[in-house]
PDB file of C-alpha atoms in Angstrom:
ATOM      1  CA  HIS Z  17     304.563  -3.833  10.621  1.00 78.00           C
ATOM      2  CA  ALA Z  18     305.747  -1.299   8.060  1.00 85.00           C
ATOM      3  CA  LEU Z  19     306.993   1.180  10.652  1.00 90.00           C
ATOM      4  CA  ILE Z  20     308.808  -1.537  12.606  1.00 90.00           C
ATOM      5  CA  SER Z  21     310.494  -2.727   9.401  1.00 88.00           C
ATOM      6  CA  ILE Z  22     311.548   0.817   8.530  1.00 92.00           C
ATOM      7  CA  PHE Z  23     312.951   1.299  12.030  1.00 92.00           C
ATOM      8  CA  VAL Z  24     314.790  -2.058  12.149  1.00 89.00           C
ATOM      9  CA  GLY Z  25     316.125  -1.617   8.612  1.00 88.00           C
ATOM     10  CA  THR Z  26     317.397   1.870   9.385  1.00 92.00           C
ATOM     11  CA  LEU Z  27     318.982   0.666  12.608  1.00 89.00           C
ATOM     12  CA  ALA Z  28     320.701  -2.289  10.893  1.00 86.00           C
ATOM     13  CA  TYR Z  29     321.924  -0.164   8.019  1.00 88.00           C
ATOM     14  CA  PHE Z  30     323.238   2.819   9.978  1.00 90.00           C
ATOM     15  CA  THR Z  31     324.618   1.172  13.142  1.00 86.00           C
ATOM     16  CA  PRO Z  32     328.341   1.937  13.305  1.00 83.00           C
ATOM     17  CA  TYR Z  33     330.769  -0.979  13.286  1.00 79.00           C
ATOM     18  CA  HIS Z  34     332.044  -0.452  16.840  1.00 76.00           C
ATOM     19  CA  LEU Z  35     328.512  -0.551  18.319  1.00 79.00           C
ATOM     20  CA  ALA Z  36     327.503  -3.601  16.266  1.00 77.00           C
ATOM     21  CA  ASN Z  37     330.761  -5.305  17.239  1.00 75.00           C
ATOM     22  CA  GLU Z  38     329.961  -4.855  20.939  1.00 77.00           C
ATOM     23  CA  PHE Z  39     326.498  -6.332  20.351  1.00 74.00           C
ATOM     24  CA  PHE Z  40     328.072  -9.405  18.706  1.00 72.00           C
ATOM     25  CA  GLY Z  41     330.581  -9.890  21.527  1.00 76.00           C
ATOM     26  CA  ASN Z  42     333.554  -8.431  19.632  1.00 76.00           C
ATOM     27  CA  GLU Z  43     333.308 -11.168  16.992  1.00 76.00           C
ATOM     28  CA  LEU Z  44     331.856  -9.091  14.159  1.00 75.00           C
ATOM     29  CA  THR Z  45     333.807  -9.374  10.925  1.00 75.00           C
ATOM     30  CA  HIS Z  46     333.806  -6.819   8.149  1.00 75.00           C
ATOM     31  CA  HIS Z  47     331.883  -9.211   5.881  1.00 73.00           C
ATOM     32  CA  LEU Z  48     329.234  -9.929   8.506  1.00 79.00           C
ATOM     33  CA  HIS Z  49     328.758  -6.196   9.108  1.00 76.00           C
ATOM     34  CA  GLU Z  50     328.362  -5.740   5.355  1.00 81.00           C
ATOM     35  CA  MET Z  51     325.687  -8.468   5.281  1.00 81.00           C
ATOM     36  CA  ILE Z  52     323.863  -6.828   8.199  1.00 84.00           C
ATOM     37  CA  ARG Z  53     323.808  -3.548   6.300  1.00 85.00           C
ATOM     38  CA  MET Z  54     322.539  -5.255   3.149  1.00 86.00           C
ATOM     39  CA  TYR Z  55     319.780  -6.983   5.145  1.00 85.00           C
ATOM     40  CA  GLY Z  56     318.995  -3.623   6.733  1.00 87.00           C
ATOM     41  CA  ALA Z  57     318.630  -2.004   3.320  1.00 92.00           C
ATOM     42  CA  LEU Z  58     316.231  -4.726   2.170  1.00 89.00           C
ATOM     43  CA  THR Z  59     314.227  -4.529   5.405  1.00 89.00           C
ATOM     44  CA  LEU Z  60     313.988  -0.751   5.137  1.00 91.00           C
ATOM     45  CA  ALA Z  61     312.844  -0.976   1.504  1.00 91.00           C
ATOM     46  CA  GLN Z  62     310.223  -3.651   2.146  1.00 87.00           C
ATOM     47  CA  GLY Z  63     308.911  -1.624   5.083  1.00 88.00           C
ATOM     48  CA  TRP Z  64     308.557   1.368   2.806  1.00 90.00           C
ATOM     49  CA  LEU Z  65     306.756  -0.735   0.157  1.00 86.00           C
ATOM     50  CA  THR Z  66     304.426  -2.159   2.788  1.00 85.00           C
ATOM     51  CA  ARG Z  67     303.637   1.316   4.054  1.00 87.00           C
ATOM     52  CA  ILE Z  68     302.771   2.588   0.583  1.00 86.00           C
ATOM     53  CA  ALA Z  69     300.843  -0.573  -0.414  1.00 81.00           C
ATOM     54  CA  GLY Z  70     298.828  -0.400   2.805  1.00 77.00           C
ATOM     55  CA  LYS Z  71     297.588   3.030   1.801  1.00 78.00           C
ATOM     56  CA  SER Z  72     296.754   2.024  -1.771  1.00 75.00           C
ATOM     57  CA  GLY Z  73     293.833  -0.214  -0.883  1.00 66.00           C
ATOM     58  CA  GLY Z  74     294.626  -2.823  -3.552  1.00 74.00           C
ATOM     59  CA  ALA Z  75     293.376  -6.201  -2.330  1.00 77.00           C
ATOM     60  CA  ARG Z  76     295.586  -8.193  -4.706  1.00 79.00           C
ATOM     61  CA  ILE Z  77     298.692  -6.330  -3.585  1.00 81.00           C
ATOM     62  CA  LYS Z  78     297.854  -6.875   0.079  1.00 80.00           C
ATOM     63  CA  ARG Z  79     297.262 -10.590  -0.495  1.00 83.00           C
ATOM     64  CA  ALA Z  80     300.533 -10.898  -2.400  1.00 84.00           C
ATOM     65  CA  MET Z  81     302.407  -9.117   0.383  1.00 85.00           C
ATOM     66  CA  ALA Z  82     300.912 -11.411   3.026  1.00 86.00           C
ATOM     67  CA  GLU Z  83     301.967 -14.415   0.935  1.00 89.00           C
ATOM     68  CA  ALA Z  84     305.468 -12.997   0.471  1.00 89.00           C
ATOM     69  CA  TYR Z  85     305.818 -12.312   4.200  1.00 89.00           C
ATOM     70  CA  ALA Z  86     304.656 -15.818   5.100  1.00 92.00           C
ATOM     71  CA  LEU Z  87     307.200 -17.315   2.717  1.00 91.00           C
ATOM     72  CA  SER Z  88     310.048 -14.963   3.655  1.00 90.00           C
ATOM     73  CA  TYR Z  89     309.661 -15.333   7.407  1.00 90.00           C
ATOM     74  CA  GLY Z  90     309.210 -19.096   7.048  1.00 92.00           C
ATOM     75  CA  LEU Z  91     312.439 -19.413   5.054  1.00 92.00           C
ATOM     76  CA  GLN Z  92     314.278 -17.250   7.580  1.00 90.00           C
ATOM     77  CA  ALA Z  93     313.041 -19.442  10.429  1.00 92.00           C
ATOM     78  CA  ILE Z  94     314.201 -22.564   8.566  1.00 93.00           C
ATOM     79  CA  ALA Z  95     317.621 -20.996   7.932  1.00 91.00           C
ATOM     80  CA  LEU Z  96     318.016 -20.119  11.620  1.00 88.00           C
ATOM     81  CA  LEU Z  97     316.813 -23.560  12.677  1.00 91.00           C
ATOM     82  CA  ARG Z  98     319.251 -25.266  10.317  1.00 90.00           C
ATOM     83  CA  ALA Z  99     322.126 -23.089  11.525  1.00 87.00           C
ATOM     84  CA  HIS Z 100     321.219 -23.845  15.124  1.00 88.00           C
ATOM     85  CA  TYR Z 101     321.228 -27.618  14.639  1.00 88.00           C
ATOM     86  CA  THR Z 102     324.278 -27.812  12.387  1.00 88.00           C
ATOM     87  CA  SER Z 103     326.381 -25.693  14.748  1.00 83.00           C
ATOM     88  CA  PRO Z 104     324.682 -25.603  18.164  1.00 78.00           C
ATOM     89  CA  HIS Z 105     327.817 -24.538  20.045  1.00 80.00           C
ATOM     90  CA  SER Z 106     327.993 -21.271  18.106  1.00 76.00           C
ATOM     91  CA  HIS Z 107     324.396 -20.185  18.800  1.00 78.00           C
ATOM     92  CA  ASN Z 108     322.739 -18.892  21.936  1.00 79.00           C
ATOM     93  CA  ALA Z 109     319.289 -18.006  23.220  1.00 83.00           C
ATOM     94  CA  LEU Z 110     319.091 -15.080  20.789  1.00 81.00           C
ATOM     95  CA  ASN Z 111     319.013 -17.566  17.909  1.00 84.00           C
ATOM     96  CA  ILE Z 112     316.144 -19.473  19.543  1.00 90.00           C
ATOM     97  CA  ILE Z 113     314.265 -16.192  19.989  1.00 91.00           C
ATOM     98  CA  GLY Z 114     314.815 -15.511  16.282  1.00 88.00           C
ATOM     99  CA  ILE Z 115     313.487 -18.938  15.341  1.00 92.00           C
ATOM    100  CA  VAL Z 116     310.353 -18.426  17.437  1.00 95.00           C
ATOM    101  CA  LEU Z 117     309.861 -14.858  16.172  1.00 92.00           C
ATOM    102  CA  PHE Z 118     310.222 -15.680  12.470  1.00 91.00           C
ATOM    103  CA  SER Z 119     308.122 -18.845  12.799  1.00 95.00           C
ATOM    104  CA  SER Z 120     305.385 -16.870  14.548  1.00 95.00           C
ATOM    105  CA  LEU Z 121     305.431 -14.149  11.911  1.00 91.00           C
ATOM    106  CA  SER Z 122     305.281 -16.722   9.120  1.00 92.00           C
ATOM    107  CA  LEU Z 123     302.352 -18.519  10.720  1.00 94.00           C
ATOM    108  CA  PHE Z 124     300.553 -15.229  11.386  1.00 91.00           C
ATOM    109  CA  TYR Z 125     300.806 -14.099   7.767  1.00 89.00           C
ATOM    110  CA  ALA Z 126     299.924 -17.549   6.416  1.00 92.00           C
ATOM    111  CA  TYR Z 127     296.891 -17.728   8.713  1.00 90.00           C
ATOM    112  CA  SER Z 128     295.872 -14.167   7.845  1.00 85.00           C
ATOM    113  CA  ARG Z 129     296.121 -14.839   4.144  1.00 83.00           C
ATOM    114  CA  TRP Z 130     294.711 -18.337   3.722  1.00 83.00           C
ATOM    115  CA  ARG Z 131     292.506 -19.084   6.734  1.00 78.00           C
ATOM    116  CA  LYS Z 132     291.030 -15.858   8.030  1.00 69.00           C
ATOM    117  CA  ASN Z 133     288.463 -13.889   6.096  1.00 65.00           C
ATOM    118  CA  ILE Z 134     289.845 -10.383   6.286  1.00 61.00           C
ATOM    119  CA  LYS Z 135     287.944  -7.553   4.656  1.00 63.00           C
ATOM    120  CA  ILE Z 136     291.048  -5.936   3.133  1.00 57.00           C
ATOM    121  CA  PHE Z 137     291.699  -9.025   1.039  1.00 57.00           C
ATOM    122  CA  GLU Z 138     288.262  -8.939  -0.566  1.00 60.00           C
ATOM    123  CA  LEU Z 139     287.919  -7.470  -4.010  1.00 55.00           C
ATOM    124  CA  PRO Z 140     285.193  -4.906  -4.498  1.00 56.00           C
ATOM    125  CA  THR Z 141     282.029  -6.185  -6.113  1.00 52.00           C
ATOM    126  CA  GLU Z 142     280.334  -4.705  -9.106  1.00 37.00           C
ATOM    127  CA  ASN Z 143     277.602  -3.282  -6.851  1.00 42.00           C
ATOM    128  CA  SER Z 144     280.025  -1.266  -4.766  1.00 47.00           C
ATOM    129  CA  LYS Z 145     281.563   0.571  -7.726  1.00 46.00           C
ATOM    130  CA  THR Z 146     280.430   4.116  -8.144  1.00 41.00           C
ATOM    131  CA  THR Z 147     279.378   5.390 -11.507  1.00 40.00           C
ATOM    132  CA  SER Z 148     280.229   8.874 -12.641  1.00 35.00           C
TER     133      SER Z 148
END
């Protein structure tokens, strides 16, 4: 997940206006391109944090990140869903794919955090600590 976030964030941040404009059907405004770059910067940064936190081994940090991802992706799915239903004529199949993707990611992280017993989320016990 971290590497994908770093890649997507870098792509969103550094994509030139003329290429992004073609992707958006020549309807990209300067303000929308600015928002895409800002979202790209945040995505790149959170990918970097996830990468570093994954190597740290801290169970509390990993649990907090799973909770944050579940919340973030859930809110993004709700925002896309709301936009789709309040202005259906201005959205296409790409928006529906986004809704499904963000909903799936939110459910995955929520399930991973609160329902599944994953070893990385367990705190070490007193018996497993080494004494020096």
